[in-house]
Amino acid sequence: MLYRLIYLFHPEMSWLNVFRYITFRTILATLSALMIVFFVGDWVIHKLRVMQVGQHIRDDGPPNHKGKAGTPTMGGCLILPIVMVSTLLWVELKNIYVWLILFVLVAFGLIGFADDYLKTVRKSSKGLTGKGKFCLQVLVALIVAVILYLQPEFDARLYFPFFKTMTPDLGWAYIPLAVFIIVGASNAVNLTDGLDGLAIGPIVIAFTTYLVFAYLAGNVKIASYLQIPYVAGTGELAVVCGAVVGAGLGFLWYNAFPADLFMGDVGSLPLGAILGTVAVMTKQEFLLLLVGGIFVVETLSVIFQVAYFKMTGGRRIFRMAPLHHHFELKGWPESKVTVRFWIIAIVLALLSFSTLKLR
Ligand code: 57M
């Protein structure tokens, strides 16, 4: 919006041309999101404290988590509006991908909000049922996948990092795959969000990576030079990713150990869902396994632990799942687990950039 308004004056002031560039607007989206978090962050935390929106801690968790009881949660209520405002300020509003991403952000945000609200504010309920939450997630993802599939230029082929000649066309079967990626990413981030800074660090790293891939995929010359799929219009997703990176860094300011604020399901579900959606839109679906490797491994640890637990009637592979709890119970201090997971996420991001040249 602001971008369009400013750009109106470019015939008189030629330097305003700079606002045309996606790179410049991405930087502005990142910085404005970061600044807004700093501006309103303390006030939001204060409000959440006054409203007693504090985290309930389960008795069966690692012992050091008991001291976290009452930490303000639902920090997604801070992140989501800021991502939306910064995006709308600096993005090209005629872009369908941007509106679909904002739809996913709001819809998954509402699902997470309902769950958090019932658990934390009402305190009388266990939140949404697992099945109910899952059905709503699938419904939203299905709407987005169908709209994407119906776009005239939509490409239902799959592209794999490292194998440029293998591009199977899935046709309509692409829709369930897209739903799986969006819902899977949403729940994987949710499972990872169990230590201070643990989810938001890899989220910032993953969105920084996809920011670059969205920019490259949206530029016909660069995409053809790098032999990655060109998807007209996805360049604007770099601006959205920039807004998430800015808001995420701002949130990390408060979520760093010892956290003043947790993001809640209202944060983790939509952030994961839009990560999956960006991967689908940029035709970099399989790269998500690498870029979001931390989320994948955390989820696999839960799947294996639960399956083994059920099969053996109570035996465990890990001391506790998700994996971060295993390391905590081994005696690693919480911030060591978090920082080590960040280091791995950075290495995975670097590896995913290497796929651009190894084709
Ligand atoms: C939610 N939520 C955190 C916070 C955050 C199937 C099963 C493995 C599911 C899993 C589960 O419920 N996971 C999803 C994880 C919770 O954080 C809140 O939830 C939001 C995210 N949805 O934003 O509002 C706790 O995590 C800690 N935390 C921090 N810092 C943060 O910045 O320290 C969160 C954010 C917070 C706080 O303590 O209260 C959570 O972990 O509950 N279940 C589990 O993760 C449980 N695992 C388990 O039962 N494992 C079993 C197997 C057989 C299923 C096993 O291995 O034996 C563990 N979680 C907890 N206690 N809290 C174990 C027991």
JSON list of N, CA and C and ligand atoms in Angstrom, two decimals, residues 55-62 65-66 68 72-75 116 119-120 133 187 189-199 251 255 259 261-269 302 305-306 309 316 318-322 324-325 328 334, ligand 1:
[
{"chain": "A", "resi": 55, "resn": "GLN", "atom": "N", "xyz": [1.32, -19.56, 30.53]},
{"chain": "A", "resi": 55, "resn": "GLN", "atom": "CA", "xyz": [1.47, -20.96, 30.12]},
{"chain": "A", "resi": 55, "resn": "GLN", "atom": "C", "xyz": [1.24, -21.90, 31.28]},
{"chain": "A", "resi": 56, "resn": "HIS", "atom": "N", "xyz": [0.43, -22.94, 31.01]},
{"chain": "A", "resi": 56, "resn": "HIS", "atom": "CA", "xyz": [0.30, -24.03, 31.98]},
{"chain": "A", "resi": 56, "resn": "HIS", "atom": "C", "xyz": [1.39, -25.05, 31.66]},
{"chain": "A", "resi": 57, "resn": "ILE", "atom": "N", "xyz": [2.07, -25.57, 32.66]},
{"chain": "A", "resi": 57, "resn": "ILE", "atom": "CA", "xyz": [3.17, -26.52, 32.41]},
{"chain": "A", "resi": 57, "resn": "ILE", "atom": "C", "xyz": [2.74, -27.91, 32.84]},
{"chain": "A", "resi": 58, "resn": "ARG", "atom": "N", "xyz": [2.95, -28.89, 31.94]},
{"chain": "A", "resi": 58, "resn": "ARG", "atom": "CA", "xyz": [2.57, -30.27, 32.27]},
{"chain": "A", "resi": 58, "resn": "ARG", "atom": "C", "xyz": [3.51, -30.85, 33.33]},
{"chain": "A", "resi": 59, "resn": "ASP", "atom": "N", "xyz": [2.96, -31.71, 34.17]},
{"chain": "A", "resi": 59, "resn": "ASP", "atom": "CA", "xyz": [3.75, -32.28, 35.27]},
{"chain": "A", "resi": 59, "resn": "ASP", "atom": "C", "xyz": [4.78, -33.30, 34.77]},
{"chain": "A", "resi": 60, "resn": "ASP", "atom": "N", "xyz": [4.47, -33.94, 33.60]},
{"chain": "A", "resi": 60, "resn": "ASP", "atom": "CA", "xyz": [5.33, -35.03, 33.15]},
{"chain": "A", "resi": 60, "resn": "ASP", "atom": "C", "xyz": [6.50, -34.55, 32.27]},
{"chain": "A", "resi": 61, "resn": "GLY", "atom": "N", "xyz": [6.69, -33.24, 32.15]},
{"chain": "A", "resi": 61, "resn": "GLY", "atom": "CA", "xyz": [7.78, -32.72, 31.32]},
{"chain": "A", "resi": 61, "resn": "GLY", "atom": "C", "xyz": [9.10, -32.68, 32.07]},
{"chain": "A", "resi": 62, "resn": "PRO", "atom": "N", "xyz": [10.19, -32.26, 31.38]},
{"chain": "A", "resi": 62, "resn": "PRO", "atom": "CA", "xyz": [11.47, -32.13, 32.06]},
{"chain": "A", "resi": 62, "resn": "PRO", "atom": "C", "xyz": [11.35, -31.17, 33.25]},
{"chain": "A", "resi": 65, "resn": "HIS", "atom": "N", "xyz": [11.28, -27.24, 33.39]},
{"chain": "A", "resi": 65, "resn": "HIS", "atom": "CA", "xyz": [10.19, -26.48, 32.76]},
{"chain": "A", "resi": 65, "resn": "HIS", "atom": "C", "xyz": [9.18, -25.97, 33.79]},
{"chain": "A", "resi": 66, "resn": "LYS", "atom": "N", "xyz": [9.26, -26.53, 35.02]},
{"chain": "A", "resi": 66, "resn": "LYS", "atom": "CA", "xyz": [8.28, -26.11, 36.05]},
{"chain": "A", "resi": 66, "resn": "LYS", "atom": "C", "xyz": [8.36, -24.61, 36.30]},
{"chain": "A", "resi": 68, "resn": "LYS", "atom": "N", "xyz": [8.80, -22.32, 34.35]},
{"chain": "A", "resi": 68, "resn": "LYS", "atom": "CA", "xyz": [8.27, -21.51, 33.25]},
{"chain": "A", "resi": 68, "resn": "LYS", "atom": "C", "xyz": [6.77, -21.26, 33.40]},
{"chain": "A", "resi": 72, "resn": "PRO", "atom": "N", "xyz": [3.94, -15.52, 29.89]},
{"chain": "A", "resi": 72, "resn": "PRO", "atom": "CA", "xyz": [2.91, -15.13, 28.91]},
{"chain": "A", "resi": 72, "resn": "PRO", "atom": "C", "xyz": [3.05, -15.92, 27.62]},
{"chain": "A", "resi": 73, "resn": "THR", "atom": "N", "xyz": [1.92, -16.36, 27.08]},
{"chain": "A", "resi": 73, "resn": "THR", "atom": "CA", "xyz": [1.95, -17.11, 25.82]},
{"chain": "A", "resi": 73, "resn": "THR", "atom": "C", "xyz": [1.03, -16.42, 24.80]},
{"chain": "A", "resi": 74, "resn": "MET", "atom": "N", "xyz": [0.77, -17.07, 23.69]},
{"chain": "A", "resi": 74, "resn": "MET", "atom": "CA", "xyz": [0.00, -16.50, 22.57]},
{"chain": "A", "resi": 74, "resn": "MET", "atom": "C", "xyz": [0.74, -15.33, 21.91]},
{"chain": "A", "resi": 75, "resn": "GLY", "atom": "N", "xyz": [2.08, -15.42, 21.90]},
{"chain": "A", "resi": 75, "resn": "GLY", "atom": "CA", "xyz": [2.90, -14.40, 21.23]},
{"chain": "A", "resi": 75, "resn": "GLY", "atom": "C", "xyz": [2.62, -14.30, 19.73]},
{"chain": "A", "resi": 116, "resn": "ASP", "atom": "N", "xyz": [-5.47, -22.09, 21.79]},
{"chain": "A", "resi": 116, "resn": "ASP", "atom": "CA", "xyz": [-4.81, -21.39, 22.91]},
{"chain": "A", "resi": 116, "resn": "ASP", "atom": "C", "xyz": [-5.84, -20.74, 23.82]},
{"chain": "A", "resi": 119, "resn": "LYS", "atom": "N", "xyz": [-7.50, -23.26, 26.01]},
{"chain": "A", "resi": 119, "resn": "LYS", "atom": "CA", "xyz": [-6.59, -23.84, 27.01]},
{"chain": "A", "resi": 119, "resn": "LYS", "atom": "C", "xyz": [-6.14, -22.80, 28.03]},
{"chain": "A", "resi": 120, "resn": "THR", "atom": "N", "xyz": [-5.79, -21.62, 27.53]},
{"chain": "A", "resi": 120, "resn": "THR", "atom": "CA", "xyz": [-5.10, -20.66, 28.39]},
{"chain": "A", "resi": 120, "resn": "THR", "atom": "C", "xyz": [-6.01, -19.64, 29.04]},
{"chain": "A", "resi": 133, "resn": "LYS", "atom": "N", "xyz": [-8.77, -30.08, 15.17]},
{"chain": "A", "resi": 133, "resn": "LYS", "atom": "CA", "xyz": [-7.71, -29.18, 14.72]},
{"chain": "A", "resi": 133, "resn": "LYS", "atom": "C", "xyz": [-7.16, -29.64, 13.37]},
{"chain": "A", "resi": 187, "resn": "ASN", "atom": "N", "xyz": [2.34, -28.61, 11.68]},
{"chain": "A", "resi": 187, "resn": "ASN", "atom": "CA", "xyz": [2.43, -29.43, 12.89]},
{"chain": "A", "resi": 187, "resn": "ASN", "atom": "C", "xyz": [3.87, -29.68, 13.32]},
{"chain": "A", "resi": 189, "resn": "VAL", "atom": "N", "xyz": [6.39, -27.57, 13.03]},
{"chain": "A", "resi": 189, "resn": "VAL", "atom": "CA", "xyz": [6.88, -26.38, 13.76]},
{"chain": "A", "resi": 189, "resn": "VAL", "atom": "C", "xyz": [6.26, -26.37, 15.16]},
{"chain": "A", "resi": 190, "resn": "ASN", "atom": "N", "xyz": [4.98, -26.76, 15.25]},
{"chain": "A", "resi": 190, "resn": "ASN", "atom": "CA", "xyz": [4.31, -26.80, 16.54]},
{"chain": "A", "resi": 190, "resn": "ASN", "atom": "C", "xyz": [5.01, -27.76, 17.51]},
{"chain": "A", "resi": 191, "resn": "LEU", "atom": "N", "xyz": [5.42, -28.93, 17.00]},
{"chain": "A", "resi": 191, "resn": "LEU", "atom": "CA", "xyz": [6.10, -29.91, 17.86]},
{"chain": "A", "resi": 191, "resn": "LEU", "atom": "C", "xyz": [7.47, -29.40, 18.31]},
{"chain": "A", "resi": 192, "resn": "THR", "atom": "N", "xyz": [8.12, -28.65, 17.42]},
{"chain": "A", "resi": 192, "resn": "THR", "atom": "CA", "xyz": [9.47, -28.15, 17.73]},
{"chain": "A", "resi": 192, "resn": "THR", "atom": "C", "xyz": [9.43, -27.04, 18.79]},
{"chain": "A", "resi": 193, "resn": "ASP", "atom": "N", "xyz": [8.29, -26.37, 18.91]},
{"chain": "A", "resi": 193, "resn": "ASP", "atom": "CA", "xyz": [8.20, -25.19, 19.78]},
{"chain": "A", "resi": 193, "resn": "ASP", "atom": "C", "xyz": [8.08, -25.59, 21.25]},
{"chain": "A", "resi": 194, "resn": "GLY", "atom": "N", "xyz": [9.20, -26.14, 21.79]},
{"chain": "A", "resi": 194, "resn": "GLY", "atom": "CA", "xyz": [9.15, -26.62, 23.16]},
{"chain": "A", "resi": 194, "resn": "GLY", "atom": "C", "xyz": [10.30, -26.14, 24.04]},
{"chain": "A", "resi": 195, "resn": "LEU", "atom": "N", "xyz": [11.20, -25.32, 23.48]},
{"chain": "A", "resi": 195, "resn": "LEU", "atom": "CA", "xyz": [12.27, -24.70, 24.28]},
{"chain": "A", "resi": 195, "resn": "LEU", "atom": "C", "xyz": [12.38, -23.24, 23.86]},
{"chain": "A", "resi": 196, "resn": "ASP", "atom": "N", "xyz": [12.93, -22.41, 24.75]},
{"chain": "A", "resi": 196, "resn": "ASP", "atom": "CA", "xyz": [13.04, -20.98, 24.43]},
{"chain": "A", "resi": 196, "resn": "ASP", "atom": "C", "xyz": [13.88, -20.79, 23.16]},
{"chain": "A", "resi": 197, "resn": "GLY", "atom": "N", "xyz": [13.29, -20.12, 22.18]},
{"chain": "A", "resi": 197, "resn": "GLY", "atom": "CA", "xyz": [14.00, -19.80, 20.94]},
{"chain": "A", "resi": 197, "resn": "GLY", "atom": "C", "xyz": [14.16, -20.96, 19.98]},
{"chain": "A", "resi": 198, "resn": "LEU", "atom": "N", "xyz": [13.70, -22.14, 20.37]},
{"chain": "A", "resi": 198, "resn": "LEU", "atom": "CA", "xyz": [13.98, -23.33, 19.54]},
{"chain": "A", "resi": 198, "resn": "LEU", "atom": "C", "xyz": [13.25, -23.32, 18.20]},
{"chain": "A", "resi": 199, "resn": "ALA", "atom": "N", "xyz": [12.00, -22.88, 18.18]},
{"chain": "A", "resi": 199, "resn": "ALA", "atom": "CA", "xyz": [11.26, -22.89, 16.91]},
{"chain": "A", "resi": 199, "resn": "ALA", "atom": "C", "xyz": [11.56, -21.63, 16.10]},
{"chain": "A", "resi": 251, "resn": "PHE", "atom": "N", "xyz": [10.57, -11.21, 17.66]},
{"chain": "A", "resi": 251, "resn": "PHE", "atom": "CA", "xyz": [9.99, -12.12, 18.64]},
{"chain": "A", "resi": 251, "resn": "PHE", "atom": "C", "xyz": [11.09, -12.83, 19.42]},
{"chain": "A", "resi": 255, "resn": "ASN", "atom": "N", "xyz": [11.76, -14.04, 23.15]},
{"chain": "A", "resi": 255, "resn": "ASN", "atom": "CA", "xyz": [11.64, -15.49, 23.36]},
{"chain": "A", "resi": 255, "resn": "ASN", "atom": "C", "xyz": [12.98, -16.14, 23.69]},
{"chain": "A", "resi": 259, "resn": "ALA", "atom": "N", "xyz": [12.82, -17.05, 28.41]},
{"chain": "A", "resi": 259, "resn": "ALA", "atom": "CA", "xyz": [11.79, -16.38, 27.60]},
{"chain": "A", "resi": 259, "resn": "ALA", "atom": "C", "xyz": [10.83, -15.53, 28.43]},
{"chain": "A", "resi": 261, "resn": "LEU", "atom": "N", "xyz": [8.16, -14.54, 26.69]},
{"chain": "A", "resi": 261, "resn": "LEU", "atom": "CA", "xyz": [6.95, -14.76, 25.90]},
{"chain": "A", "resi": 261, "resn": "LEU", "atom": "C", "xyz": [7.10, -16.03, 25.07]},
{"chain": "A", "resi": 262, "resn": "PHE", "atom": "N", "xyz": [6.05, -16.86, 25.04]},
{"chain": "A", "resi": 262, "resn": "PHE", "atom": "CA", "xyz": [5.98, -18.02, 24.13]},
{"chain": "A", "resi": 262, "resn": "PHE", "atom": "C", "xyz": [5.05, -17.65, 22.97]},
{"chain": "A", "resi": 263, "resn": "MET", "atom": "N", "xyz": [5.23, -18.29, 21.82]},
{"chain": "A", "resi": 263, "resn": "MET", "atom": "CA", "xyz": [4.38, -17.91, 20.68]},
{"chain": "A", "resi": 263, "resn": "MET", "atom": "C", "xyz": [2.99, -18.58, 20.71]},
{"chain": "A", "resi": 264, "resn": "GLY", "atom": "N", "xyz": [2.87, -19.72, 21.40]},
{"chain": "A", "resi": 264, "resn": "GLY", "atom": "CA", "xyz": [1.59, -20.43, 21.43]},
{"chain": "A", "resi": 264, "resn": "GLY", "atom": "C", "xyz": [1.27, -21.06, 20.08]},
{"chain": "A", "resi": 265, "resn": "ASP", "atom": "N", "xyz": [0.16, -21.80, 20.04]},
{"chain": "A", "resi": 265, "resn": "ASP", "atom": "CA", "xyz": [-0.28, -22.41, 18.77]},
{"chain": "A", "resi": 265, "resn": "ASP", "atom": "C", "xyz": [-0.65, -21.32, 17.76]},
{"chain": "A", "resi": 266, "resn": "VAL", "atom": "N", "xyz": [-1.09, -20.16, 18.27]},
{"chain": "A", "resi": 266, "resn": "VAL", "atom": "CA", "xyz": [-1.47, -19.06, 17.38]},
{"chain": "A", "resi": 266, "resn": "VAL", "atom": "C", "xyz": [-0.24, -18.55, 16.61]},
{"chain": "A", "resi": 267, "resn": "GLY", "atom": "N", "xyz": [0.96, -18.88, 17.11]},
{"chain": "A", "resi": 267, "resn": "GLY", "atom": "CA", "xyz": [2.18, -18.53, 16.37]},
{"chain": "A", "resi": 267, "resn": "GLY", "atom": "C", "xyz": [2.72, -19.70, 15.57]},
{"chain": "A", "resi": 268, "resn": "SER", "atom": "N", "xyz": [2.85, -20.87, 16.25]},
{"chain": "A", "resi": 268, "resn": "SER", "atom": "CA", "xyz": [3.55, -21.99, 15.60]},
{"chain": "A", "resi": 268, "resn": "SER", "atom": "C", "xyz": [2.77, -22.58, 14.42]},
{"chain": "A", "resi": 269, "resn": "LEU", "atom": "N", "xyz": [1.45, -22.73, 14.56]},
{"chain": "A", "resi": 269, "resn": "LEU", "atom": "CA", "xyz": [0.68, -23.35, 13.46]},
{"chain": "A", "resi": 269, "resn": "LEU", "atom": "C", "xyz": [0.72, -22.52, 12.17]},
{"chain": "A", "resi": 302, "resn": "VAL", "atom": "N", "xyz": [9.13, -37.97, 17.19]},
{"chain": "A", "resi": 302, "resn": "VAL", "atom": "CA", "xyz": [7.83, -38.23, 17.82]},
{"chain": "A", "resi": 302, "resn": "VAL", "atom": "C", "xyz": [7.18, -39.47, 17.20]},
{"chain": "A", "resi": 305, "resn": "GLN", "atom": "N", "xyz": [9.07, -42.56, 18.32]},
{"chain": "A", "resi": 305, "resn": "GLN", "atom": "CA", "xyz": [8.89, -42.78, 19.76]},
{"chain": "A", "resi": 305, "resn": "GLN", "atom": "C", "xyz": [7.50, -43.35, 20.06]},
{"chain": "A", "resi": 306, "resn": "VAL", "atom": "N", "xyz": [6.49, -42.73, 19.46]},
{"chain": "A", "resi": 306, "resn": "VAL", "atom": "CA", "xyz": [5.10, -43.15, 19.74]},
{"chain": "A", "resi": 306, "resn": "VAL", "atom": "C", "xyz": [4.87, -44.57, 19.19]},
{"chain": "A", "resi": 309, "resn": "PHE", "atom": "N", "xyz": [6.76, -47.03, 21.34]},
{"chain": "A", "resi": 309, "resn": "PHE", "atom": "CA", "xyz": [6.10, -47.06, 22.65]},
{"chain": "A", "resi": 309, "resn": "PHE", "atom": "C", "xyz": [4.88, -47.98, 22.60]},
{"chain": "A", "resi": 316, "resn": "ARG", "atom": "N", "xyz": [10.91, -47.04, 25.23]},
{"chain": "A", "resi": 316, "resn": "ARG", "atom": "CA", "xyz": [11.18, -45.80, 24.49]},
{"chain": "A", "resi": 316, "resn": "ARG", "atom": "C", "xyz": [12.51, -45.86, 23.74]},
{"chain": "A", "resi": 318, "resn": "PHE", "atom": "N", "xyz": [13.90, -42.72, 22.70]},
{"chain": "A", "resi": 318, "resn": "PHE", "atom": "CA", "xyz": [14.50, -41.51, 23.27]},
{"chain": "A", "resi": 318, "resn": "PHE", "atom": "C", "xyz": [14.04, -41.39, 24.73]},
{"chain": "A", "resi": 319, "resn": "ARG", "atom": "N", "xyz": [14.82, -40.64, 25.51]},
{"chain": "A", "resi": 319, "resn": "ARG", "atom": "CA", "xyz": [14.38, -40.46, 26.91]},
{"chain": "A", "resi": 319, "resn": "ARG", "atom": "C", "xyz": [13.01, -39.79, 26.93]},
{"chain": "A", "resi": 320, "resn": "MET", "atom": "N", "xyz": [12.81, -38.86, 26.00]},
{"chain": "A", "resi": 320, "resn": "MET", "atom": "CA", "xyz": [11.48, -38.25, 25.82]},
{"chain": "A", "resi": 320, "resn": "MET", "atom": "C", "xyz": [11.43, -37.61, 24.43]},
{"chain": "A", "resi": 321, "resn": "ALA", "atom": "N", "xyz": [10.29, -37.69, 23.79]},
{"chain": "A", "resi": 321, "resn": "ALA", "atom": "CA", "xyz": [10.10, -37.03, 22.49]},
{"chain": "A", "resi": 321, "resn": "ALA", "atom": "C", "xyz": [9.23, -35.79, 22.69]},
{"chain": "A", "resi": 322, "resn": "PRO", "atom": "N", "xyz": [9.33, -34.76, 21.84]},
{"chain": "A", "resi": 322, "resn": "PRO", "atom": "CA", "xyz": [10.25, -34.57, 20.72]},
{"chain": "A", "resi": 322, "resn": "PRO", "atom": "C", "xyz": [11.73, -34.51, 21.15]},
{"chain": "A", "resi": 324, "resn": "HIS", "atom": "N", "xyz": [14.21, -32.61, 21.39]},
{"chain": "A", "resi": 324, "resn": "HIS", "atom": "CA", "xyz": [14.86, -31.61, 22.27]},
{"chain": "A", "resi": 324, "resn": "HIS", "atom": "C", "xyz": [14.76, -32.03, 23.73]},
{"chain": "A", "resi": 325, "resn": "HIS", "atom": "N", "xyz": [13.64, -32.69, 24.09]},
{"chain": "A", "resi": 325, "resn": "HIS", "atom": "CA", "xyz": [13.48, -33.15, 25.48]},
{"chain": "A", "resi": 325, "resn": "HIS", "atom": "C", "xyz": [14.50, -34.25, 25.81]},
{"chain": "A", "resi": 328, "resn": "GLU", "atom": "N", "xyz": [17.66, -32.54, 26.73]},
{"chain": "A", "resi": 328, "resn": "GLU", "atom": "CA", "xyz": [17.49, -31.88, 28.04]},
{"chain": "A", "resi": 328, "resn": "GLU", "atom": "C", "xyz": [17.65, -32.91, 29.16]},
{"chain": "A", "resi": 334, "resn": "GLU", "atom": "N", "xyz": [19.27, -26.05, 28.58]},
{"chain": "A", "resi": 334, "resn": "GLU", "atom": "CA", "xyz": [18.29, -25.71, 27.55]},
{"chain": "A", "resi": 334, "resn": "GLU", "atom": "C", "xyz": [18.88, -24.85, 26.42]},
{"chain": "B", "resi": 1, "resn": "57M", "atom": "C1", "xyz": [3.06, -28.63, 21.76]},
{"chain": "B", "resi": 1, "resn": "57M", "atom": "N1", "xyz": [4.08, -27.52, 23.46]},
{"chain": "B", "resi": 1, "resn": "57M", "atom": "C2", "xyz": [5.03, -27.40, 24.42]},
{"chain": "B", "resi": 1, "resn": "57M", "atom": "C3", "xyz": [3.93, -22.89, 24.16]},
{"chain": "B", "resi": 1, "resn": "57M", "atom": "C4", "xyz": [4.32, -23.00, 22.74]},
{"chain": "B", "resi": 1, "resn": "57M", "atom": "C5", "xyz": [2.44, -36.52, 20.49]},
{"chain": "B", "resi": 1, "resn": "57M", "atom": "C6", "xyz": [3.24, -35.67, 21.45]},
{"chain": "B", "resi": 1, "resn": "57M", "atom": "C7", "xyz": [4.69, -35.88, 21.27]},
{"chain": "B", "resi": 1, "resn": "57M", "atom": "C8", "xyz": [2.80, -34.19, 21.29]},
{"chain": "B", "resi": 1, "resn": "57M", "atom": "C9", "xyz": [3.65, -33.20, 22.04]},
{"chain": "B", "resi": 1, "resn": "57M", "atom": "C10", "xyz": [2.94, -31.90, 21.96]},
{"chain": "B", "resi": 1, "resn": "57M", "atom": "O1", "xyz": [1.90, -31.67, 22.54]},
{"chain": "B", "resi": 1, "resn": "57M", "atom": "N2", "xyz": [3.56, -30.99, 21.20]},
{"chain": "B", "resi": 1, "resn": "57M", "atom": "C11", "xyz": [3.03, -29.73, 20.76]},
{"chain": "B", "resi": 1, "resn": "57M", "atom": "C12", "xyz": [4.34, -28.48, 22.43]},
{"chain": "B", "resi": 1, "resn": "57M", "atom": "C13", "xyz": [4.70, -26.25, 25.42]},
{"chain": "B", "resi": 1, "resn": "57M", "atom": "O2", "xyz": [4.73, -24.99, 24.72]},
{"chain": "B", "resi": 1, "resn": "57M", "atom": "C14", "xyz": [3.52, -24.34, 24.46]},
{"chain": "B", "resi": 1, "resn": "57M", "atom": "O3", "xyz": [2.95, -24.80, 23.25]},
{"chain": "B", "resi": 1, "resn": "57M", "atom": "C15", "xyz": [3.21, -23.83, 22.21]},
{"chain": "B", "resi": 1, "resn": "57M", "atom": "C16", "xyz": [3.52, -24.51, 20.92]},
{"chain": "B", "resi": 1, "resn": "57M", "atom": "N3", "xyz": [2.39, -25.25, 20.50]},
{"chain": "B", "resi": 1, "resn": "57M", "atom": "O4", "xyz": [4.41, -21.74, 22.13]},
{"chain": "B", "resi": 1, "resn": "57M", "atom": "O5", "xyz": [2.85, -22.04, 24.33]},
{"chain": "B", "resi": 1, "resn": "57M", "atom": "C17", "xyz": [5.82, -26.22, 26.47]},
{"chain": "B", "resi": 1, "resn": "57M", "atom": "O6", "xyz": [7.07, -26.09, 25.81]},
{"chain": "B", "resi": 1, "resn": "57M", "atom": "C18", "xyz": [7.93, -25.27, 26.59]},
{"chain": "B", "resi": 1, "resn": "57M", "atom": "N4", "xyz": [8.33, -24.06, 25.79]},
{"chain": "B", "resi": 1, "resn": "57M", "atom": "C19", "xyz": [9.44, -23.38, 26.18]},
{"chain": "B", "resi": 1, "resn": "57M", "atom": "N5", "xyz": [9.82, -22.27, 25.46]},
{"chain": "B", "resi": 1, "resn": "57M", "atom": "C20", "xyz": [9.12, -21.83, 24.37]},
{"chain": "B", "resi": 1, "resn": "57M", "atom": "O7", "xyz": [9.53, -20.80, 23.72]},
{"chain": "B", "resi": 1, "resn": "57M", "atom": "O8", "xyz": [10.10, -23.73, 27.14]},
{"chain": "B", "resi": 1, "resn": "57M", "atom": "C21", "xyz": [7.60, -23.66, 24.69]},
{"chain": "B", "resi": 1, "resn": "57M", "atom": "C22", "xyz": [7.98, -22.56, 23.97]},
{"chain": "B", "resi": 1, "resn": "57M", "atom": "C23", "xyz": [5.73, -25.05, 27.40]},
{"chain": "B", "resi": 1, "resn": "57M", "atom": "C24", "xyz": [7.16, -24.89, 27.83]},
{"chain": "B", "resi": 1, "resn": "57M", "atom": "O9", "xyz": [7.44, -25.81, 28.83]},
{"chain": "B", "resi": 1, "resn": "57M", "atom": "O10", "xyz": [4.84, -25.36, 28.42]},
{"chain": "B", "resi": 1, "resn": "57M", "atom": "C25", "xyz": [5.11, -28.74, 25.17]},
{"chain": "B", "resi": 1, "resn": "57M", "atom": "O11", "xyz": [6.21, -29.34, 25.10]},
{"chain": "B", "resi": 1, "resn": "57M", "atom": "O12", "xyz": [4.12, -29.13, 25.76]},
{"chain": "B", "resi": 1, "resn": "57M", "atom": "N6", "xyz": [3.86, -33.63, 23.38]},
{"chain": "B", "resi": 1, "resn": "57M", "atom": "C26", "xyz": [4.98, -33.39, 24.00]},
{"chain": "B", "resi": 1, "resn": "57M", "atom": "O13", "xyz": [5.81, -32.65, 23.52]},
{"chain": "B", "resi": 1, "resn": "57M", "atom": "C27", "xyz": [5.22, -34.15, 25.27]},
{"chain": "B", "resi": 1, "resn": "57M", "atom": "N7", "xyz": [5.87, -35.38, 24.90]},
{"chain": "B", "resi": 1, "resn": "57M", "atom": "C28", "xyz": [5.47, -36.62, 25.24]},
{"chain": "B", "resi": 1, "resn": "57M", "atom": "O14", "xyz": [4.46, -36.81, 25.87]},
{"chain": "B", "resi": 1, "resn": "57M", "atom": "N8", "xyz": [6.30, -37.64, 24.82]},
{"chain": "B", "resi": 1, "resn": "57M", "atom": "C29", "xyz": [6.12, -39.05, 25.10]},
{"chain": "B", "resi": 1, "resn": "57M", "atom": "C30", "xyz": [5.71, -39.81, 23.82]},
{"chain": "B", "resi": 1, "resn": "57M", "atom": "C31", "xyz": [5.53, -41.28, 24.11]},
{"chain": "B", "resi": 1, "resn": "57M", "atom": "C32", "xyz": [4.47, -39.21, 23.20]},
{"chain": "B", "resi": 1, "resn": "57M", "atom": "C33", "xyz": [7.45, -39.63, 25.52]},
{"chain": "B", "resi": 1, "resn": "57M", "atom": "O15", "xyz": [8.45, -39.36, 24.86]},
{"chain": "B", "resi": 1, "resn": "57M", "atom": "O16", "xyz": [7.47, -40.32, 26.53]},
{"chain": "B", "resi": 1, "resn": "57M", "atom": "C34", "xyz": [6.18, -33.39, 26.17]},
{"chain": "B", "resi": 1, "resn": "57M", "atom": "N9", "xyz": [5.79, -32.08, 26.49]},
{"chain": "B", "resi": 1, "resn": "57M", "atom": "C35", "xyz": [5.69, -31.65, 27.78]},
{"chain": "B", "resi": 1, "resn": "57M", "atom": "N10", "xyz": [5.76, -32.45, 28.78]},
{"chain": "B", "resi": 1, "resn": "57M", "atom": "N11", "xyz": [5.48, -30.36, 28.07]},
{"chain": "B", "resi": 1, "resn": "57M", "atom": "C36", "xyz": [6.50, -34.25, 27.38]},
{"chain": "B", "resi": 1, "resn": "57M", "atom": "C37", "xyz": [5.85, -33.82, 28.60]}
]
